[in-house]
Short mmCIF file of C-alpha atoms in Angstrom, two decimals:
data_model
loop_
_atom_site.label_atom_id
_atom_site.label_comp_id
_atom_site.label_asym_id
_atom_site.label_seq_id
_atom_site.Cartn_x
_atom_site.Cartn_y
_atom_site.Cartn_z
CA UNK S 1 0.00 0.00 0.00
CA UNK S 2 2.79 2.42 0.89
CA UNK S 3 4.25 1.76 -2.54
CA UNK S 4 1.17 3.17 -4.18
CA UNK S 5 1.20 6.20 -1.96
CA UNK S 6 4.78 6.79 -2.88
CA UNK S 7 3.84 6.90 -6.54
CA UNK S 8 1.55 9.83 -5.90
CA UNK S 9 3.90 11.66 -3.55
CA UNK S 10 4.97 14.28 -6.04
CA UNK S 11 1.58 14.46 -7.72
CA UNK S 12 -0.69 15.16 -4.76
CA UNK S 13 0.16 17.48 -1.86
CA UNK S 14 1.30 15.78 1.28
CA UNK S 15 -1.63 16.93 3.31
CA UNK S 16 -4.22 15.42 1.00
CA UNK S 17 -2.36 12.13 0.94
CA UNK S 18 -2.32 12.05 4.70
CA UNK S 19 -6.03 12.70 4.80
CA UNK S 20 -6.63 9.84 2.40
CA UNK S 21 -4.47 7.57 4.55
CA UNK S 22 -6.38 8.51 7.64
CA UNK S 23 -9.79 7.85 6.19
CA UNK S 24 -8.90 4.59 4.50
CA UNK S 25 -10.86 1.68 5.99
CA UNK S 26 -8.77 -0.85 7.89
CA UNK S 27 -9.20 -3.54 5.29
CA UNK S 28 -8.77 -2.24 1.83
CA UNK S 29 -7.49 -4.15 -1.15
CA UNK S 30 -4.62 -2.79 -3.19
CA UNK S 31 -6.76 -2.42 -6.25
CA UNK S 32 -9.22 -0.30 -4.33
CA UNK S 33 -6.48 1.90 -2.91
CA UNK S 34 -5.23 2.45 -6.41
CA UNK S 35 -8.69 3.43 -7.57
CA UNK S 36 -9.14 5.82 -4.67
CA UNK S 37 -5.84 7.48 -5.32
CA UNK S 38 -6.64 7.84 -8.98
CA UNK S 39 -9.96 9.46 -8.14
CA UNK S 40 -8.30 11.78 -5.63
CA UNK S 41 -5.68 12.73 -8.16
CA UNK S 42 -8.17 13.60 -10.87
CA UNK S 43 -10.27 15.55 -8.38
CA UNK S 44 -7.16 17.40 -7.25
CA UNK S 45 -6.19 18.21 -10.80
CA UNK S 46 -9.64 19.55 -11.47
CA UNK S 47 -9.55 21.86 -8.46
CA UNK S 48 -6.28 23.50 -9.44
CA UNK S 49 -6.46 26.97 -10.89
CA UNK S 50 -6.25 26.67 -14.64
CA UNK S 51 -3.64 28.53 -16.64
CA UNK S 52 -4.98 31.96 -17.45
CA UNK S 53 -7.42 31.98 -14.58
CA UNK S 54 -7.57 35.49 -13.16
CA UNK S 55 -6.90 34.48 -9.59
CA UNK S 56 -6.17 38.03 -8.48
CA UNK S 57 -9.58 39.23 -9.55
CA UNK S 58 -11.30 36.30 -7.87
CA UNK S 59 -9.25 36.95 -4.75
CA UNK S 60 -10.09 40.64 -4.73
CA UNK S 61 -13.78 39.92 -4.99
CA UNK S 62 -13.65 37.17 -2.41
CA UNK S 63 -12.01 39.45 0.14
CA UNK S 64 -13.87 42.59 -0.89
CA UNK S 65 -17.39 41.30 -0.69
CA UNK S 66 -17.28 39.93 2.88
CA UNK S 67 -15.24 43.01 3.75
CA UNK S 68 -18.30 45.15 3.19
CA UNK S 69 -19.99 43.25 5.99
CA UNK S 70 -17.40 44.24 8.52
CA UNK S 71 -18.43 46.55 11.26
CA UNK S 72 -16.68 49.85 11.20
CA UNK S 73 -15.91 49.66 14.90
CA UNK S 74 -12.47 51.16 15.16
CA UNK S 75 -11.62 50.59 18.75
CA UNK S 76 -12.94 47.90 20.91
CA UNK S 77 -11.52 45.46 23.35
CA UNK S 78 -10.36 42.43 21.50
CA UNK S 79 -10.00 39.59 23.92
CA UNK S 80 -7.40 41.30 26.01
CA UNK S 81 -9.07 43.68 28.35
CA UNK S 82 -7.25 46.89 29.30
CA UNK S 83 -5.34 46.97 26.03
CA UNK S 84 -6.84 49.05 23.28
CA UNK S 85 -6.38 47.36 19.94
CA UNK S 86 -7.09 48.42 16.37
CA UNK S 87 -9.29 45.80 14.80
CA UNK S 88 -11.75 45.46 12.00
CA UNK S 89 -11.56 47.40 8.79
CA UNK S 90 -9.00 50.01 9.94
CA UNK S 91 -6.58 47.27 10.89
CA UNK S 92 -7.19 45.39 7.65
CA UNK S 93 -6.44 48.52 5.64
CA UNK S 94 -3.35 49.09 7.74
CA UNK S 95 -2.00 45.63 6.95
CA UNK S 96 -2.82 45.60 3.26
CA UNK S 97 -1.56 49.14 2.73
CA UNK S 98 1.74 48.18 4.30
CA UNK S 99 1.72 51.15 6.63
CA UNK S 100 5.00 52.00 8.27
CA UNK S 101 3.44 53.50 11.36
CA UNK S 102 0.62 51.39 12.57
CA UNK S 103 -1.88 52.54 15.12
CA UNK S 104 -1.36 50.04 17.90
CA UNK S 105 1.85 48.10 17.87
CA UNK S 106 1.71 44.96 19.90
CA UNK S 107 3.89 42.05 20.79
CA UNK S 108 3.21 38.63 22.13
CA UNK S 109 6.20 37.75 24.21
CA UNK S 110 6.51 34.07 24.90
CA UNK S 111 8.72 33.02 27.78
CA UNK S 112 11.20 30.23 28.25
CA UNK S 113 10.41 27.26 30.44
CA UNK S 114 10.97 28.25 34.07
CA UNK S 115 9.49 31.71 33.46
CA UNK S 116 6.42 30.59 31.53
CA UNK S 117 4.90 28.86 34.55
CA UNK S 118 3.59 32.18 35.80
CA UNK S 119 5.82 32.60 38.81
CA UNK S 120 6.82 36.21 39.32
CA UNK S 121 5.30 37.00 35.94
CA UNK S 122 4.01 40.37 37.10
CA UNK S 123 7.46 41.48 38.11
CA UNK S 124 8.93 40.21 34.87
CA UNK S 125 6.32 42.09 32.89
CA UNK S 126 6.83 45.29 34.83
CA UNK S 127 10.54 45.13 34.16
CA UNK S 128 9.83 44.94 30.46
CA UNK S 129 7.97 48.23 30.47
CA UNK S 130 9.77 51.35 29.39
CA UNK S 131 10.43 53.28 32.58
CA UNK S 132 11.67 56.83 32.86
CA UNK S 133 13.32 58.42 35.83
CA UNK S 134 9.96 59.86 36.83
CA UNK S 135 8.85 56.48 38.15
CA UNK S 136 11.80 56.21 40.50
CA UNK S 137 11.80 59.79 41.72
CA UNK S 138 11.27 60.73 45.28
CA UNK S 139 12.47 64.28 45.03
CA UNK S 140 14.64 66.62 43.01
CA UNK S 141 16.21 69.54 44.77
CA UNK S 142 18.52 72.24 43.51
CA UNK S 143 21.18 73.76 45.61
CA UNK S 144 21.77 77.21 44.20
CA UNK S 145 24.85 78.02 46.26
CA UNK S 146 26.75 74.91 45.16
CA UNK S 147 25.25 74.81 41.67
CA UNK S 148 24.15 71.26 42.31
CA UNK S 149 21.05 69.17 41.82
CA UNK S 150 20.24 66.24 44.04
CA UNK S 151 18.06 63.43 42.76
CA UNK S 152 16.57 61.32 45.49
CA UNK S 153 15.20 57.96 44.34
CA UNK S 154 12.79 55.47 45.83
CA UNK S 155 14.59 52.50 47.22
CA UNK S 156 11.84 49.95 46.70
CA UNK S 157 11.20 50.94 43.11
CA UNK S 158 14.86 50.62 42.24
CA UNK S 159 15.08 47.22 43.84
CA UNK S 160 12.04 45.94 41.95
CA UNK S 161 13.57 46.97 38.67
CA UNK S 162 16.80 45.20 39.58
CA UNK S 163 18.76 48.42 39.57
CA UNK S 164 21.23 50.02 41.90
CA UNK S 165 21.98 53.71 42.16
CA UNK S 166 25.28 52.90 40.52
CA UNK S 167 23.62 51.59 37.38
CA UNK S 168 21.19 54.46 37.29
CA UNK S 169 24.08 56.89 37.52
CA UNK S 170 25.81 55.21 34.62
CA UNK S 171 22.72 55.30 32.44
CA UNK S 172 22.10 58.95 33.24
CA UNK S 173 25.63 60.04 32.51
CA UNK S 174 25.40 58.29 29.17
CA UNK S 175 22.25 60.15 28.17
CA UNK S 176 23.31 63.57 29.46
CA UNK S 177 26.93 64.00 28.54
CA UNK S 178 27.09 67.64 29.46
CA UNK S 179 26.62 66.89 33.14
CA UNK S 180 28.52 65.04 35.84
CA UNK S 181 26.65 62.48 37.88
CA UNK S 182 27.92 61.29 41.23
CA UNK S 183 26.18 58.63 43.23
CA UNK S 184 25.71 59.04 46.96
CA UNK S 185 25.02 56.39 49.53
CA UNK S 186 21.44 57.13 50.44
CA UNK S 187 19.87 56.48 47.00
CA UNK S 188 20.62 59.92 45.72
CA UNK S 189 22.63 61.26 42.83
CA UNK S 190 24.33 64.62 42.75
CA UNK S 191 24.43 66.40 39.41
CA UNK S 192 26.81 69.17 38.45
CA UNK S 193 27.12 70.92 35.12
CA UNK S 194 30.27 70.84 33.01
CA UNK S 195 29.85 74.37 31.75
CA UNK S 196 30.88 77.09 34.18
CA UNK S 197 29.12 80.18 32.93
CA UNK S 198 25.57 79.06 32.82
CA UNK S 199 25.66 76.15 35.20
CA UNK S 200 22.56 77.13 37.10
CA UNK S 201 20.57 77.74 33.97
CA UNK S 202 21.56 74.42 32.51
CA UNK S 203 20.66 72.60 35.67
CA UNK S 204 17.26 74.22 35.77
CA UNK S 205 16.64 73.05 32.24
CA UNK S 206 17.84 69.58 33.07
CA UNK S 207 15.47 69.30 35.97
CA UNK S 208 12.49 68.98 33.66
CA UNK S 209 14.29 67.01 30.99
CA UNK S 210 15.71 64.40 33.28
CA UNK S 211 12.29 63.22 34.38
CA UNK S 212 11.73 61.73 30.93
CA UNK S 213 15.14 60.07 30.80
CA UNK S 214 14.95 56.39 29.92
CA UNK S 215 16.18 54.27 32.77
CA UNK S 216 15.10 50.68 32.53
CA UNK S 217 12.93 48.25 30.60
CA UNK S 218 12.56 48.01 26.85
CA UNK S 219 12.18 51.18 24.83
CA UNK S 220 8.84 51.54 23.09
CA UNK S 221 6.84 49.28 25.35
CA UNK S 222 4.17 51.33 27.04
CA UNK S 223 1.92 48.71 28.56
CA UNK S 224 2.33 45.12 29.62
CA UNK S 225 -0.21 42.46 30.39
CA UNK S 226 0.48 38.91 31.52
CA UNK S 227 -1.96 36.52 29.85
CA UNK S 228 -2.55 32.84 30.38
CA UNK S 229 -2.90 30.92 27.16
CA UNK S 230 -3.41 27.21 27.53
CA UNK S 231 -0.93 25.93 30.06
CA UNK S 232 1.59 28.72 29.89
CA UNK S 233 1.79 32.40 30.58
CA UNK S 234 2.86 34.96 28.08
CA UNK S 235 3.15 38.71 28.12
CA UNK S 236 1.17 40.85 25.72
CA UNK S 237 2.66 44.29 25.28
CA UNK S 238 1.42 47.52 23.80
CA UNK S 239 4.20 49.07 21.82
CA UNK S 240 6.77 46.96 20.14
CA UNK S 241 10.52 46.54 20.07
CA UNK S 242 11.30 43.08 18.78
CA UNK S 243 15.03 43.68 18.47
CA UNK S 244 15.50 44.49 22.12
CA UNK S 245 13.06 41.97 23.47
CA UNK S 246 14.73 39.07 21.65
CA UNK S 247 17.95 39.90 23.48
CA UNK S 248 16.40 39.18 26.86
CA UNK S 249 17.44 35.84 28.25
CA UNK S 250 13.99 34.86 29.51
CA UNK S 251 12.24 35.37 26.15
CA UNK S 252 11.45 32.44 23.89
CA UNK S 253 13.01 33.73 20.70
CA UNK S 254 11.36 31.13 18.52
CA UNK S 255 7.78 32.21 19.08
CA UNK S 256 7.74 35.85 20.13
CA UNK S 257 6.00 37.95 17.48
CA UNK S 258 5.13 41.55 16.81
CA UNK S 259 2.25 42.85 14.74
CA UNK S 260 4.45 45.38 12.97
CA UNK S 261 5.24 44.08 9.48
CA UNK S 262 8.37 46.15 9.07
CA UNK S 263 9.84 45.11 12.37
CA UNK S 264 9.31 41.47 11.42
CA UNK S 265 10.85 42.13 8.02
CA UNK S 266 13.93 43.68 9.54
CA UNK S 267 14.42 40.93 12.08
CA UNK S 268 13.18 37.79 10.35
CA UNK S 269 13.02 38.47 6.62
CA UNK S 270 10.39 38.54 3.89
CA UNK S 271 9.18 34.99 4.31
CA UNK S 272 8.30 35.61 7.93
CA UNK S 273 6.59 38.82 6.89
CA UNK S 274 4.45 36.94 4.39
CA UNK S 275 3.39 34.61 7.18
CA UNK S 276 2.65 37.44 9.59
CA UNK S 277 0.50 39.19 6.95
CA UNK S 278 -1.57 36.03 6.60
CA UNK S 279 -1.80 35.60 10.36
CA UNK S 280 -2.77 39.20 11.03
CA UNK S 281 -5.41 39.30 8.29
CA UNK S 282 -6.89 36.05 9.52
CA UNK S 283 -6.94 37.42 13.06
CA UNK S 284 -8.98 40.42 11.94
CA UNK S 285 -11.37 38.34 9.87
CA UNK S 286 -11.86 35.74 12.59
CA UNK S 287 -12.69 38.42 15.12
CA UNK S 288 -15.39 39.66 12.77
CA UNK S 289 -16.71 36.19 12.09
CA UNK S 290 -15.93 36.39 8.42
CA UNK S 291 -14.90 33.31 6.51
CA UNK S 292 -12.57 33.85 3.58
CA UNK S 293 -10.64 31.04 1.97
CA UNK S 294 -7.06 31.29 3.17
CA UNK S 295 -5.76 30.87 -0.39
CA UNK S 296 -6.98 34.33 -1.33
CA UNK S 297 -5.15 35.84 1.61
CA UNK S 298 -2.03 33.86 0.75
CA UNK S 299 -2.16 35.31 -2.74
CA UNK S 300 -2.35 38.82 -1.35
CA UNK S 301 0.53 38.16 1.01
CA UNK S 302 2.57 36.66 -1.82
CA UNK S 303 1.94 39.69 -3.98
CA UNK S 304 2.94 42.04 -1.19
CA UNK S 305 6.22 40.21 -0.57
CA UNK S 306 7.06 39.53 -4.22
CA UNK S 307 9.88 42.06 -4.57
CA UNK S 308 11.79 41.00 -1.49
CA UNK S 309 10.40 43.75 0.68
CA UNK S 310 6.93 44.56 1.94
CA UNK S 311 4.86 46.64 -0.43
CA UNK S 312 1.38 47.85 0.26
CA UNK S 313 -1.44 47.43 -2.19
CA UNK S 314 -1.54 51.07 -3.24
CA UNK S 315 0.06 53.41 -5.69
CA UNK S 316 3.26 53.62 -3.68
CA UNK S 317 3.58 49.83 -3.44
CA UNK S 318 2.75 47.07 -5.84
CA UNK S 319 0.99 49.28 -8.34
CA UNK S 320 4.17 51.32 -8.73
CA UNK S 321 6.04 48.16 -9.71
CA UNK S 322 3.80 47.40 -12.67
CA UNK S 323 5.76 47.51 -15.90
CA UNK S 324 2.95 49.03 -17.95
CA UNK S 325 2.37 52.79 -17.96
CA UNK S 326 -1.28 52.46 -18.82
CA UNK S 327 -1.88 49.98 -16.03
CA UNK S 328 -0.37 52.38 -13.52
CA UNK S 329 -2.25 55.33 -14.96
CA UNK S 330 -5.53 53.46 -14.73
CA UNK S 331 -5.14 53.05 -10.99
CA UNK S 332 -4.55 56.47 -9.44
CA UNK S 333 -3.00 59.80 -10.41
CA UNK S 334 -3.13 59.10 -14.17
CA UNK S 335 -1.74 62.42 -15.30
CA UNK S 336 1.49 62.07 -13.32
CA UNK S 337 2.12 58.64 -14.77
CA UNK S 338 1.45 59.64 -18.33
CA UNK S 339 3.60 62.76 -18.09
CA UNK S 340 6.51 60.93 -16.49
CA UNK S 341 6.28 58.15 -19.03
CA UNK S 342 6.30 60.68 -21.84
CA UNK S 343 9.33 62.45 -20.39
CA UNK S 344 11.36 59.27 -20.05
CA UNK S 345 10.12 57.69 -23.25
CA UNK S 346 8.61 54.61 -21.68
CA UNK S 347 7.27 51.84 -23.87
CA UNK S 348 4.13 49.93 -23.09
CA UNK S 349 4.19 46.38 -24.43
CA UNK S 350 0.52 45.76 -23.68
CA UNK S 351 1.25 42.47 -21.98
CA UNK S 352 -1.26 42.68 -19.20
CA UNK S 353 -4.98 42.99 -18.73
CA UNK S 354 -5.99 46.57 -18.08
CA UNK S 355 -4.02 48.19 -20.89
CA UNK S 356 -5.62 45.80 -23.35
CA UNK S 357 -9.04 46.69 -22.04
CA UNK S 358 -8.17 50.32 -22.74
CA UNK S 359 -7.05 49.40 -26.25
CA UNK S 360 -10.18 47.39 -26.87
CA UNK S 361 -8.14 44.30 -27.53
CA UNK S 362 -8.41 40.70 -26.49
CA UNK S 363 -7.41 40.43 -22.83
CA UNK S 364 -4.73 37.83 -22.03
CA UNK S 365 -6.88 36.03 -19.49
CA UNK S 366 -8.44 32.59 -19.66
CA UNK S 367 -8.94 31.53 -23.25
CA UNK S 368 -7.51 34.84 -24.40
CA UNK S 369 -4.10 33.83 -23.11
CA UNK S 370 -2.87 31.16 -25.51
CA UNK S 371 -2.15 31.86 -29.12
CA UNK S 372 -3.47 29.61 -31.80
CA UNK S 373 -1.12 27.21 -33.52
CA UNK S 374 -2.10 25.60 -36.80
CA UNK S 375 -0.38 23.01 -38.87
CA UNK S 376 0.78 24.37 -42.19
CA UNK S 377 0.55 22.07 -45.12
CA UNK K 1 30.36 40.13 2.92
CA UNK K 2 29.12 40.20 6.45
CA UNK K 3 30.15 37.50 8.87
CA UNK K 4 28.12 34.34 8.88
CA UNK K 5 25.28 34.54 11.31
CA UNK K 6 23.32 31.86 13.07
CA UNK K 7 20.36 30.39 11.33
CA UNK K 8 17.11 31.96 12.43
CA UNK K 9 15.02 29.58 14.48
CA UNK K 10 11.78 31.49 14.61
CA UNK K 11 8.52 29.68 13.85
CA UNK K 12 7.65 32.29 11.26
CA UNK K 13 10.83 31.65 9.30
CA UNK K 14 10.61 28.65 6.97
CA UNK K 15 13.60 26.62 5.80
CA UNK K 16 15.79 28.56 3.38
CA UNK K 17 18.22 26.64 1.17
CA UNK K 18 20.61 27.79 -1.49
CA UNK K 19 20.30 25.95 -4.79
CA UNK K 20 23.40 24.53 -6.42
CA UNK K 21 24.18 25.67 -9.95
CA UNK K 22 22.95 22.37 -11.34
CA UNK K 23 19.64 22.57 -9.50
CA UNK K 24 19.32 26.18 -10.53
CA UNK K 25 19.66 25.30 -14.18
CA UNK K 26 17.15 22.46 -13.84
CA UNK K 27 14.67 24.81 -12.20
CA UNK K 28 15.07 27.46 -14.89
CA UNK K 29 14.47 24.83 -17.55
CA UNK K 30 11.50 23.28 -15.78
CA UNK K 31 9.59 26.51 -15.44
CA UNK K 32 11.12 28.22 -18.47
CA UNK K 33 11.99 31.36 -16.54
CA UNK K 34 14.95 33.59 -15.88
CA UNK K 35 16.17 34.44 -12.40
CA UNK K 36 14.93 37.96 -12.94
CA UNK K 37 11.40 36.68 -13.28
CA UNK K 38 11.38 34.82 -9.97
CA UNK K 39 10.05 36.45 -6.83
CA UNK K 40 12.88 38.22 -5.11
CA UNK K 41 14.70 38.19 -1.82
CA UNK K 42 17.13 40.83 -0.70
CA UNK K 43 20.75 39.84 -0.17
CA UNK K 44 20.48 41.50 3.24
CA UNK K 45 17.50 39.42 4.26
CA UNK K 46 18.16 38.13 7.80
CA UNK K 47 16.77 34.72 6.93
CA UNK K 48 19.51 34.02 4.39
CA UNK K 49 22.42 35.66 6.17
CA UNK K 50 23.72 32.22 7.19
CA UNK K 51 23.72 30.95 3.60
CA UNK K 52 26.35 33.34 2.27
CA UNK K 53 24.26 33.90 -0.84
CA UNK K 54 25.30 36.08 -3.74
CA UNK K 55 23.39 38.01 -6.31
CA UNK K 56 21.61 35.84 -8.87
CA UNK K 57 21.55 32.85 -6.54
CA UNK K 58 18.25 31.07 -6.10
CA UNK K 59 16.90 30.37 -2.65
CA UNK K 60 14.62 27.42 -2.18
CA UNK K 61 12.08 27.97 0.55
CA UNK K 62 10.15 25.11 2.08
CA UNK K 63 7.09 26.58 3.67
CA UNK K 64 4.72 24.95 6.06
CA UNK K 65 1.37 25.51 4.48
CA UNK K 66 -1.97 25.05 6.16
CA UNK K 67 -3.57 23.96 2.90
CA UNK K 68 -0.95 21.72 1.33
CA UNK K 69 1.29 20.58 4.17
CA UNK K 70 4.57 21.63 2.66
CA UNK K 71 5.07 23.87 -0.33
CA UNK K 72 8.22 24.82 -2.14
CA UNK K 73 8.85 28.39 -3.21
CA UNK K 74 11.77 29.93 -5.00
CA UNK K 75 13.22 33.41 -4.72
CA UNK K 76 16.04 34.96 -6.67
CA UNK K 77 18.60 36.93 -4.67
CA UNK K 78 18.84 40.61 -5.54
CA UNK K 79 21.28 43.19 -4.33
CA UNK K 80 19.46 46.36 -3.47
#
């Protein structure tokens, strides 16, 4: 029996073969297996897209039509309470447009084994959050006579973040190079200015600035939320910084994902981006209870990642890449395209659909695609 | 050329392989295409940094697909 399956291995996708294997009755003669496989093969062949089939058009309609049914609810709480997430149509547009700055960046940070059990997860999550000096501050006082500023910090807060006043001093002196920072024993830091003339002025300015100085955590992460999913705990974050978070030793680097396409592209490459596009679109559609065949979404994702980098489906993205002037002009801003093409002397070879529609010619789609070959006598 | 990096082990990253010249030729003949006509992948792509790929190489990508189990995809390396 396995011999017969082997024969069809490169003809039928693996998954279908497995399904056939699973549903085969326990006792099944070889001849019957052969017949079944033949039937499956012909059915599979029939369900393939034929050459010349306009799959893009079918895909566009298949996504577009259910898309009209989506509620226009911009913000609502999607599963995770407390966190405000862009969902629905705005999110879908964001993904397919390939926006660089998305509305709500999020990460799902998976944790390695001892950390994923949920012990101390709150502390771990808090440490991930971007924290400025403000959070640690007890008091800032300026001594005018000595031209000094004293920063008094909260002991407990520092301890929770795993910091000492020494580390804090180091971080601060790195960010503000014009000033000298000296740590004292009682959780305070003394600041003096390097410049002599306007020392007091500078220190006054610094007093406000220093409150927003980045001290600990991961830059860009504004909110954290420990979530239990199945057996393990993970941390959902608002704001995203995949590069930094993957450096942390407690993070499971194989599963942690962001919802920012460009961050994924930079860290993991185009193929991962293609997958995240599919995942994110499916997430939106599932939340809305819309059922679209995944193949259409795969096609969209493939088209967006065709050129090796993410391109949105708009005139700055994949439409710009079209080789035909007329095809580009028919989409948006026609005058610009026509003028630029005229200036550079572009040639349109009329190879694609829309320019042939404009020319009132046979469109190379379906039966219009192949040429006719006749035998000459 | 940048130093060889570790292979990415993320679940989102499928297997990337570099085709040998022989396989490359066979592929071009099978589908009757040129490397330029293949989908592209940047030479700086983090997923192929461990392969030491050059321009005009072909990368074979074995994706896990939810509809077909495993699918094979090819991308030509571009330098941009």
